[in-house]
Every structure is written in C-alpha cells, then in structure tokens.
CSV table of C-alpha atoms in Angstrom, one decimal:
chain,number,residue,atom,x,y,z
A,748,MET,CA,-0.9,4.8,28.1
A,749,SER,CA,1.6,4.8,25.3
A,750,ASP,CA,0.4,4.1,21.8
A,751,THR,CA,3.6,2.2,21.0
A,752,VAL,CA,2.9,-1.6,21.0
A,753,ASP,CA,5.7,-4.1,21.2
A,754,LEU,CA,5.4,-6.9,18.8
A,755,GLN,CA,4.8,-10.2,19.9
A,756,GLU,CA,-27.3,0.7,-11.3
A,757,GLU,CA,-25.8,-1.7,-14.0
A,758,LYS,CA,-27.3,-5.2,-13.8
A,759,VAL,CA,-25.3,-7.0,-11.1
A,760,GLU,CA,-24.3,-10.6,-11.7
A,761,PRO,CA,-25.5,-13.1,-9.1
A,762,ILE,CA,-23.6,-14.0,-6.0
A,763,ALA,CA,-22.8,-17.6,-5.6
A,764,VAL,CA,-22.7,-19.1,-2.2
A,765,GLU,CA,-19.8,-21.4,-1.3
A,766,SER,CA,-20.2,-24.6,0.6
A,767,GLN,CA,-19.3,-24.7,4.2
A,768,SER,CA,-16.7,-27.3,3.5
A,769,LYS,CA,-14.9,-25.0,1.1
A,770,ARG,CA,-15.3,-22.1,3.4
A,771,MET,CA,-13.5,-24.0,6.1
A,772,LYS,CA,-10.9,-25.2,3.7
A,773,VAL,CA,-9.8,-21.7,2.6
A,774,GLY,CA,-9.8,-20.4,6.1
A,775,LEU,CA,-12.4,-17.7,5.8
A,776,SER,CA,-12.9,-17.9,9.6
A,777,HIS,CA,-10.1,-15.4,10.0
A,778,LYS,CA,-11.7,-12.3,11.6
A,779,HIS,CA,-8.7,-10.0,10.9
A,780,LEU,CA,-5.9,-9.5,8.4
A,781,LEU,CA,-3.0,-8.5,10.6
A,782,GLY,CA,-0.1,-10.0,8.6
A,783,ILE,CA,1.0,-12.5,6.0
A,784,ARG,CA,2.8,-14.6,8.7
A,785,GLU,CA,-0.6,-15.8,10.1
A,786,LEU,CA,-1.8,-17.0,6.7
A,787,ALA,CA,-1.3,-20.5,5.1
A,788,ALA,CA,-0.4,-20.7,1.4
A,789,GLU,CA,-3.9,-22.0,0.6
A,790,GLU,CA,-5.4,-18.9,2.2
A,791,ILE,CA,-3.0,-16.6,0.3
A,792,THR,CA,-4.0,-18.3,-3.0
A,793,HIS,CA,-7.6,-17.9,-2.2
A,794,LEU,CA,-7.2,-14.2,-1.6
A,795,LEU,CA,-5.3,-13.8,-4.9
A,796,ASP,CA,-8.0,-15.8,-6.7
A,797,THR,CA,-10.7,-13.6,-5.3
A,798,ALA,CA,-8.8,-10.4,-6.2
A,799,GLU,CA,-8.7,-11.7,-9.8
A,800,THR,CA,-12.4,-11.7,-9.8
A,801,PHE,CA,-12.6,-8.2,-8.5
A,802,ARG,CA,-10.3,-6.9,-11.2
A,803,ASP,CA,-13.1,-7.4,-13.7
A,804,ILE,CA,-15.4,-5.1,-11.8
A,805,SER,CA,-13.0,-2.2,-12.3
A,806,GLN,CA,-13.3,-2.7,-16.1
A,807,ARG,CA,-17.0,-2.2,-16.1
A,808,GLU,CA,-18.7,1.1,-17.1
A,809,ILE,CA,-20.4,1.2,-13.7
A,810,LYS,CA,-17.8,0.0,-11.3
A,811,LYS,CA,-20.0,-1.0,-8.4
A,812,VAL,CA,-21.5,-4.1,-6.8
A,813,PRO,CA,-23.8,-4.4,-3.8
A,814,ALA,CA,-21.7,-6.9,-1.9
A,815,LEU,CA,-21.2,-4.9,1.2
A,816,ARG,CA,-24.3,-2.7,1.1
A,817,GLY,CA,-25.1,-1.6,4.7
A,818,ARG,CA,-21.7,-2.4,6.0
A,819,THR,CA,-19.5,0.4,7.6
A,820,ILE,CA,-15.7,0.7,7.0
A,821,ILE,CA,-13.5,3.2,8.8
A,822,ASN,CA,-10.1,4.0,7.4
A,823,LEU,CA,-7.9,5.1,10.3
A,824,PHE,CA,-4.6,6.5,9.0
A,825,PHE,CA,-1.9,7.9,11.3
A,826,GLU,CA,0.7,8.1,8.5
A,827,PRO,CA,0.6,9.9,5.1
A,828,SER,CA,-0.6,7.7,2.3
A,829,THR,CA,-1.7,8.1,-1.3
A,830,ARG,CA,-2.0,4.6,-2.8
A,831,THR,CA,-3.1,2.6,0.2
A,832,ARG,CA,-5.6,4.9,1.7
A,833,THR,CA,-7.2,5.9,-1.7
A,834,SER,CA,-7.5,2.3,-2.8
A,835,PHE,CA,-9.1,1.2,0.4
A,836,GLU,CA,-11.6,4.0,0.1
A,837,ILE,CA,-12.4,3.2,-3.5
A,838,ALA,CA,-12.5,-0.5,-2.7
A,839,GLY,CA,-15.1,0.0,0.0
A,840,LYS,CA,-17.2,2.3,-2.2
A,841,ARG,CA,-17.2,0.0,-5.2
A,842,LEU,CA,-18.5,-2.7,-2.9
A,843,SER,CA,-21.3,-0.3,-1.8
A,844,ALA,CA,-20.1,0.0,1.8
A,845,ASP,CA,-20.3,3.2,3.8
A,846,VAL,CA,-16.7,4.5,4.1
A,847,ILE,CA,-15.4,7.0,6.6
A,848,ASN,CA,-11.9,8.3,6.6
A,849,VAL,CA,-10.2,9.5,9.7
A,850,SER,CA,-6.6,10.9,9.8
A,851,ALA,CA,-4.4,11.6,12.7
A,852,SER,CA,-4.4,15.3,12.0
A,853,THR,CA,-8.2,15.5,12.3
A,854,SER,CA,-8.7,13.1,15.2
A,855,SER,CA,-8.6,13.5,19.0
A,856,VAL,CA,-5.1,12.0,19.0
A,857,THR,CA,-3.9,15.6,18.5
A,858,LYS,CA,-5.5,16.3,21.8
A,859,GLY,CA,-3.8,13.5,23.7
A,860,GLU,CA,-6.2,10.6,23.1
A,861,THR,CA,-4.5,7.2,23.0
A,862,LEU,CA,-4.9,4.7,20.2
A,863,LEU,CA,-6.8,2.3,22.3
A,864,ASP,CA,-9.3,5.0,23.4
A,865,THR,CA,-9.7,6.0,19.8
A,866,GLY,CA,-10.5,2.4,19.1
A,867,ARG,CA,-13.0,2.2,21.9
A,868,ASN,CA,-14.8,5.3,20.7
A,869,LEU,CA,-15.0,4.0,17.1
A,870,GLU,CA,-16.2,0.6,18.3
A,871,ALA,CA,-19.1,2.4,20.1
A,872,MET,CA,-20.3,3.5,16.6
A,873,SER,CA,-20.5,-0.2,15.5
A,874,PRO,CA,-18.4,-0.3,12.4
A,875,ASP,CA,-18.0,-3.6,10.6
A,876,LEU,CA,-14.4,-3.2,9.7
A,877,ILE,CA,-11.5,-0.8,10.6
A,878,VAL,CA,-8.5,-0.4,8.4
A,879,ILE,CA,-5.5,1.1,10.3
A,880,ARG,CA,-2.1,2.4,9.3
A,881,HIS,CA,0.1,3.4,12.3
A,882,PRO,CA,3.8,4.1,12.8
A,883,SER,CA,4.0,1.7,15.8
A,884,ALA,CA,4.5,-2.0,15.1
A,885,GLY,CA,1.7,-4.0,16.7
A,886,ALA,CA,-0.9,-1.2,16.5
A,887,ALA,CA,-3.3,-3.3,14.5
A,888,HIS,CA,-3.0,-6.2,16.9
A,889,SER,CA,-3.8,-3.8,19.8
A,890,LEU,CA,-7.1,-2.7,18.2
A,891,THR,CA,-8.3,-6.3,18.1
A,892,ARG,CA,-8.3,-6.3,21.9
A,893,VAL,CA,-10.8,-3.4,22.2
A,894,CYS,CA,-12.8,-3.7,19.0
A,895,SER,CA,-15.3,-6.3,17.8
A,896,ALA,CA,-15.0,-5.1,14.2
A,897,SER,CA,-12.6,-6.8,11.8
A,898,ILE,CA,-9.2,-5.1,11.7
A,899,VAL,CA,-7.1,-4.8,8.6
A,900,ASN,CA,-3.4,-3.9,9.0
A,901,ALA,CA,-2.6,-1.3,6.3
A,902,GLY,CA,0.9,-1.0,7.6
A,903,ASP,CA,2.3,-0.9,11.2
A,904,GLY,CA,5.7,0.6,11.6
A,905,ALA,CA,8.4,-1.7,10.2
A,906,HIS,CA,6.4,-4.8,11.0
A,907,GLU,CA,4.0,-5.8,8.1
A,908,HIS,CA,2.0,-4.5,5.2
A,909,PRO,CA,-0.1,-7.6,4.1
A,910,THR,CA,-2.2,-6.0,1.4
A,911,GLN,CA,1.0,-4.7,-0.3
A,912,ALA,CA,2.4,-8.2,-0.4
A,913,LEU,CA,-0.8,-9.6,-1.7
A,914,LEU,CA,-1.0,-7.1,-4.6
A,915,ASP,CA,2.7,-7.7,-5.4
A,916,GLY,CA,2.0,-11.5,-5.4
A,917,LEU,CA,-1.0,-10.9,-7.7
A,918,THR,CA,1.0,-8.8,-10.1
A,919,ILE,CA,3.8,-11.4,-10.3
A,920,ARG,CA,1.4,-14.2,-10.9
A,921,GLN,CA,-0.4,-12.3,-13.6
A,922,HIS,CA,2.7,-11.6,-15.5
A,923,LYS,CA,4.7,-14.8,-14.8
A,924,GLY,CA,1.8,-17.2,-14.6
A,925,ARG,CA,3.2,-18.6,-11.3
A,926,ILE,CA,5.2,-17.7,-8.2
A,927,THR,CA,6.6,-21.2,-7.4
A,928,GLY,CA,10.2,-21.5,-8.6
A,929,LEU,CA,10.8,-17.8,-9.3
A,930,LYS,CA,13.8,-15.9,-8.1
A,931,VAL,CA,12.8,-12.6,-6.6
A,932,ALA,CA,15.4,-9.9,-5.6
A,933,ILE,CA,14.4,-7.4,-3.0
A,934,ILE,CA,16.9,-4.5,-2.9
A,935,GLY,CA,17.1,-1.4,-0.7
A,936,ASP,CA,16.2,-0.5,2.8
A,937,ILE,CA,15.2,-3.9,4.1
A,938,LEU,CA,15.7,-2.9,7.8
A,939,HIS,CA,12.9,-0.4,7.9
A,940,SER,CA,10.6,-2.1,5.4
A,941,ARG,CA,7.3,-3.7,6.3
A,942,VAL,CA,6.9,-4.4,2.6
A,943,ALA,CA,10.0,-6.5,2.6
A,944,ARG,CA,8.9,-8.5,5.7
A,945,SER,CA,5.4,-9.2,4.3
A,946,ASN,CA,6.8,-10.1,0.8
A,947,VAL,CA,9.3,-12.5,2.2
A,948,GLN,CA,6.6,-14.3,4.0
A,949,LEU,CA,4.2,-14.4,1.1
A,950,LEU,CA,6.7,-15.3,-1.7
A,951,THR,CA,8.5,-18.0,0.2
A,952,LYS,CA,5.2,-19.6,1.3
A,953,LEU,CA,4.2,-19.8,-2.4
A,954,GLY,CA,7.5,-21.4,-3.4
A,955,ALA,CA,9.7,-18.5,-4.6
A,956,THR,CA,13.3,-18.0,-3.7
A,957,VAL,CA,13.9,-14.5,-2.3
A,958,SER,CA,17.3,-12.7,-2.2
A,959,LEU,CA,17.7,-9.6,-0.1
A,960,ALA,CA,20.4,-7.1,-0.8
A,961,GLY,CA,21.4,-3.5,0.1
A,962,PRO,CA,23.8,-1.6,2.3
A,963,GLY,CA,25.1,-3.9,5.1
A,964,THR,CA,23.6,-1.5,7.6
A,965,LEU,CA,20.2,-1.9,6.1
A,966,VAL,CA,20.0,-5.6,5.6
A,967,PRO,CA,19.6,-7.3,9.0
A,968,ARG,CA,21.1,-10.8,8.9
A,969,ASP,CA,18.5,-12.2,11.4
A,970,LEU,CA,15.7,-11.9,8.8
A,971,ALA,CA,16.6,-15.4,7.7
A,972,ALA,CA,14.9,-16.6,10.8
A,973,LEU,CA,11.6,-15.3,9.5
A,974,VAL,CA,11.1,-18.2,7.1
A,975,GLU,CA,11.4,-22.0,7.3
A,976,GLY,CA,13.7,-23.8,4.8
A,977,SER,CA,16.1,-22.3,2.3
A,978,GLY,CA,13.7,-19.9,0.5
A,979,LEU,CA,15.4,-16.7,1.8
A,980,ARG,CA,19.0,-15.7,0.9
A,981,ILE,CA,20.9,-12.6,2.1
A,982,GLU,CA,23.4,-11.4,-0.5
A,983,ASN,CA,26.5,-9.4,0.2
A,984,GLY,CA,26.0,-7.2,-2.8
A,985,ILE,CA,23.0,-6.4,-5.1
A,986,GLU,CA,24.7,-7.9,-8.1
A,987,GLY,CA,24.4,-11.3,-6.5
A,988,ALA,CA,20.7,-10.7,-5.8
A,989,LEU,CA,20.1,-9.4,-9.4
A,990,GLU,CA,21.9,-12.3,-11.1
A,991,GLY,CA,19.2,-14.3,-13.0
A,992,ALA,CA,16.3,-12.7,-11.1
A,993,ASP,CA,12.9,-13.1,-12.5
A,994,VAL,CA,11.5,-10.3,-10.4
A,995,VAL,CA,13.3,-7.3,-9.0
A,996,MET,CA,11.5,-5.4,-6.2
A,997,VAL,CA,13.0,-2.0,-5.3
A,998,LEU,CA,12.5,-0.4,-1.9
A,999,ARG,CA,12.9,3.2,-1.1
A,1000,ILE,CA,15.1,4.7,1.6
A,1001,GLN,CA,12.8,5.3,4.5
A,1002,ARG,CA,14.4,8.4,6.0
A,1003,GLU,CA,11.4,9.1,8.2
A,1004,ARG,CA,12.2,5.8,10.2
A,1005,GLN,CA,16.0,6.3,10.3
A,1006,GLU,CA,17.4,7.6,13.5
A,1007,SER,CA,21.1,7.5,12.5
A,1008,ALA,CA,23.2,7.5,9.4
A,1009,PHE,CA,23.1,4.1,7.7
A,1010,PHE,CA,25.2,5.3,4.6
A,1011,PRO,CA,27.3,8.3,3.8
A,1012,SER,CA,24.9,10.1,1.4
A,1013,LEU,CA,22.0,9.7,-1.0
A,1014,ARG,CA,24.4,10.2,-3.9
A,1015,GLU,CA,26.7,7.4,-2.8
A,1016,TYR,CA,23.6,5.2,-2.3
A,1017,ALA,CA,22.5,5.8,-5.8
A,1018,VAL,CA,25.9,5.0,-7.2
A,1019,HIS,CA,26.4,1.8,-5.3
A,1020,TYR,CA,22.8,0.5,-4.8
A,1021,GLY,CA,20.5,2.2,-7.2
A,1022,LEU,CA,18.8,0.1,-9.9
A,1023,ASN,CA,19.8,1.3,-13.3
A,1024,LEU,CA,19.7,-0.4,-16.7
A,1025,GLN,CA,23.2,-1.7,-16.4
A,1026,ARG,CA,22.5,-3.5,-13.2
A,1027,LEU,CA,19.1,-4.7,-14.5
A,1028,SER,CA,20.9,-6.4,-17.4
A,1029,LEU,CA,22.2,-9.0,-14.8
A,1030,ALA,CA,18.6,-10.2,-14.3
A,1031,ALA,CA,16.7,-12.7,-16.5
A,1032,PRO,CA,15.8,-11.3,-20.0
A,1033,ASP,CA,12.1,-11.3,-19.1
A,1034,VAL,CA,12.6,-9.7,-15.7
A,1035,ILE,CA,9.9,-7.5,-14.3
A,1036,VAL,CA,10.5,-4.5,-12.1
A,1037,MET,CA,8.3,-3.5,-9.1
A,1038,HIS,CA,8.3,-0.8,-6.5
A,1039,PRO,CA,5.7,-0.3,-3.7
A,1040,GLY,CA,5.9,3.5,-4.0
A,1041,PRO,CA,6.5,6.3,-3.4
A,1042,MET,CA,9.6,6.3,-5.5
A,1043,ASN,CA,12.7,8.4,-5.0
A,1044,ARG,CA,13.8,8.7,-8.7
A,1045,GLY,CA,17.5,8.8,-9.3
A,1046,ILE,CA,18.2,7.3,-5.8
A,1047,GLU,CA,16.9,3.8,-5.5
A,1048,ILE,CA,15.7,3.5,-9.1
A,1049,ALA,CA,16.6,5.3,-12.3
A,1050,SER,CA,13.8,6.9,-14.3
A,1051,ASP,CA,14.6,4.9,-17.4
A,1052,VAL,CA,14.0,1.7,-15.3
A,1053,ALA,CA,10.9,3.0,-13.5
A,1054,ASP,CA,9.3,4.1,-16.8
A,1055,GLY,CA,10.7,1.3,-18.9
A,1056,SER,CA,9.0,-1.7,-20.6
A,1057,ARG,CA,9.9,-4.1,-17.7
A,1058,SER,CA,8.3,-1.9,-15.1
A,1059,LEU,CA,5.0,-3.0,-13.6
A,1060,ILE,CA,4.7,-0.2,-11.0
A,1061,LEU,CA,1.3,1.1,-12.2
A,1062,ASP,CA,0.0,-2.5,-12.6
A,1063,GLN,CA,0.8,-2.8,-8.9
A,1064,VAL,CA,-1.4,0.2,-8.1
A,1065,ALA,CA,-4.3,-1.2,-10.2
A,1066,ASN,CA,-4.0,-4.6,-8.5
A,1067,GLY,CA,-3.9,-2.9,-5.1
A,1068,LEU,CA,-7.6,-1.9,-5.6
A,1069,ALA,CA,-8.6,-5.5,-6.5
A,1070,VAL,CA,-6.7,-7.0,-3.6
A,1071,ARG,CA,-8.3,-4.6,-1.1
A,1072,MET,CA,-11.8,-5.2,-2.5
A,1073,ALA,CA,-11.1,-8.9,-2.0
A,1074,VAL,CA,-9.9,-8.4,1.6
A,1075,LEU,CA,-12.8,-6.2,2.6
A,1076,TYR,CA,-15.2,-8.6,1.0
A,1077,LEU,CA,-13.9,-11.7,2.6
A,1078,LEU,CA,-13.6,-10.2,6.0
A,1079,ALA,CA,-16.9,-8.2,6.0
A,1080,GLY,CA,-19.1,-10.5,3.9
A,1081,GLY,CA,-16.9,-13.6,3.5
A,1082,ALA,CA,-19.4,-16.4,3.1
A,1083,VAL,CA,-19.9,-15.8,-0.6
A,1084,THR,CA,-17.8,-15.3,-3.7
A,1085,PRO,CA,-18.8,-12.8,-6.4
A,1086,ALA,CA,-19.5,-14.4,-9.8
A,1087,VAL,CA,-18.5,-11.8,-12.4
A,1088,SER,CA,-18.8,-12.3,-16.1
A,1089,THR,CA,-16.1,-11.2,-18.4
C-alpha cells in the first residue's frame, strides 16, 4: 500500500466550564484539525481567542497547567522540523500531557511499514491525540480512517498547515488589532506552499484581502478557486502585491518539493523577487513583515528586513506555542476554557 494519499507546582487558576450552547456555537464538536478550509470564521476566532489566553501561561514563572493531565499525545513527524515539532512538544508538556515524539528515521517506516499500519499500531496504544507531519498531501486525513484519536495536521505536502495559519492570524491580530479590511501580500513560492493555502483560507474568511505574487511558474492561477468572493488576487509582479500592503508574508523557495527548474537561478530570484528595504517601501508605513521559517537570507528576504523593526518573525514563533496549546486543549479536553489571570 502506498503512503501517498490523493486529496480529496504554582497555584493554578480555576477552570471555567462553558455552557453547552456556547460549546455548540463555537464548533468544539470537531474531532480533528485537518485544515483551515473545514473551519468557519467563528471557529477560527474562537481558536485565536483561546490562544490569547494561553499566551499568558508562557509568561509565568512556572509555565504549566494541569489541563491535559493523564492525556497522551504522539508527535509523528516524517519531515524535518524545528519550530513546529518543538512547539507541539512544549505545548503538550505545558498542558501536563504525556508527550511522545516519533520521527521517520526512528520508526518502522524505514523497514517498509506503511503510514496506515503505523497509525494502526499507534492506535493500539490508545493515544488521545496524534500530531502528524508528512510529505504526502492527505496523510492526516488518512489517519482519521484508522485511528480513534484526534488528529492534528502539522503539514501535509503542499496541502495545508493549519496551525501555521492560526499563529499568523494571531500575530496579525495582536499587532493590527484586526484582520478584517487588511491587505495582505504573500510573496514567493506559492505553488509548493501549504502555508500559503492555509493562510489564504484563514485570512479571507476573516475579511482580509490577500494578494499573491512571485515568479509566474510558482503562482498557480487556479488558486483563485480556493475562496469565495473577491478576497484573493493574483498579481503579475510583486510590486503590485506590495503596494499599500498592511502585512507582507514572505515564503521560502521549497527546493525539496521542486522536481524541475521554475526559475533560472537563486541569484536571479533574489534580484527580481526577494524582499528588500526598497521593495518594502511600497507597502503601508506601518507594514509588518512575516515569514513562516526557515528563512533563506539573501534569497527571498534580505537580512535588514528580517531583522528590522517591522519584522515579527520571532513573534510568530512565540505565538505558535500558544496556538498549539489552544489546539491540543480544545481537541483533547475541549469542554472547558482556562481562566488565566494576568
């Protein structure tokens, strides 16, 4: 069977129980987080609000609450990861869950075991939640067929990366006070980017206008079909996307997913499509700059932009922890919302 799946103790503050009516309203009946596309705007907002609460926990001297004590979370990663894997591990431990990390290099996949058989074996150990990153689009969906545990998609091929979009949305909302009405430019390798697809879904659902730009070979025109209405625009050049942008999101060139030459050279890419201070001056005066990481400095983004005063790249990393705590909490213990004093 092929693994490739086609898409189709500090004193703890009390925990307040939500009413059943509110629980239904915000859609906590979702068992899995597979993508942003399945979420309504109200559900996205609830996830962001919950993540705001968990940000406070990370500022405590003792950064731990017993919300998921006794729950077991397995992080199953088939691709390299620094930020996502580490933040999911820390998130689970700060919620007092038992966290087990499994990587492809140390699993039986190296011996020929299929993804679904791996899932069945993990399911036999009765985990409460499985976080999966996999190079094949649809991998997270496939696990839902063989596992009763909640599944979180931590990135599947070029399909979706929902928690990245949620942390990006949280970062934008914190610094802009809103998402509705903002102009967001996403520039770079759109074709191979699961981050772009998830962000297009989230930002347009929350009322932003998104402009995509990059080399013509890396910006598929059919992406406009992803969203309803006129919230998504595809520009012929990055200057048009940057003009008046409130938020600029830069994507790296994903050479590990490219099977052919989409542009002549990295040097030429940097000259024509890299974000530098001169190009950034086209954006709004209070523009913020974001990047999901890892960065290729000097290619898609200049160091003076990445390290400049408008950059929120490390804020994104910090918010990633809060978002992943919120996701794990709502999926593994979601009938209650933590009340955290500031």
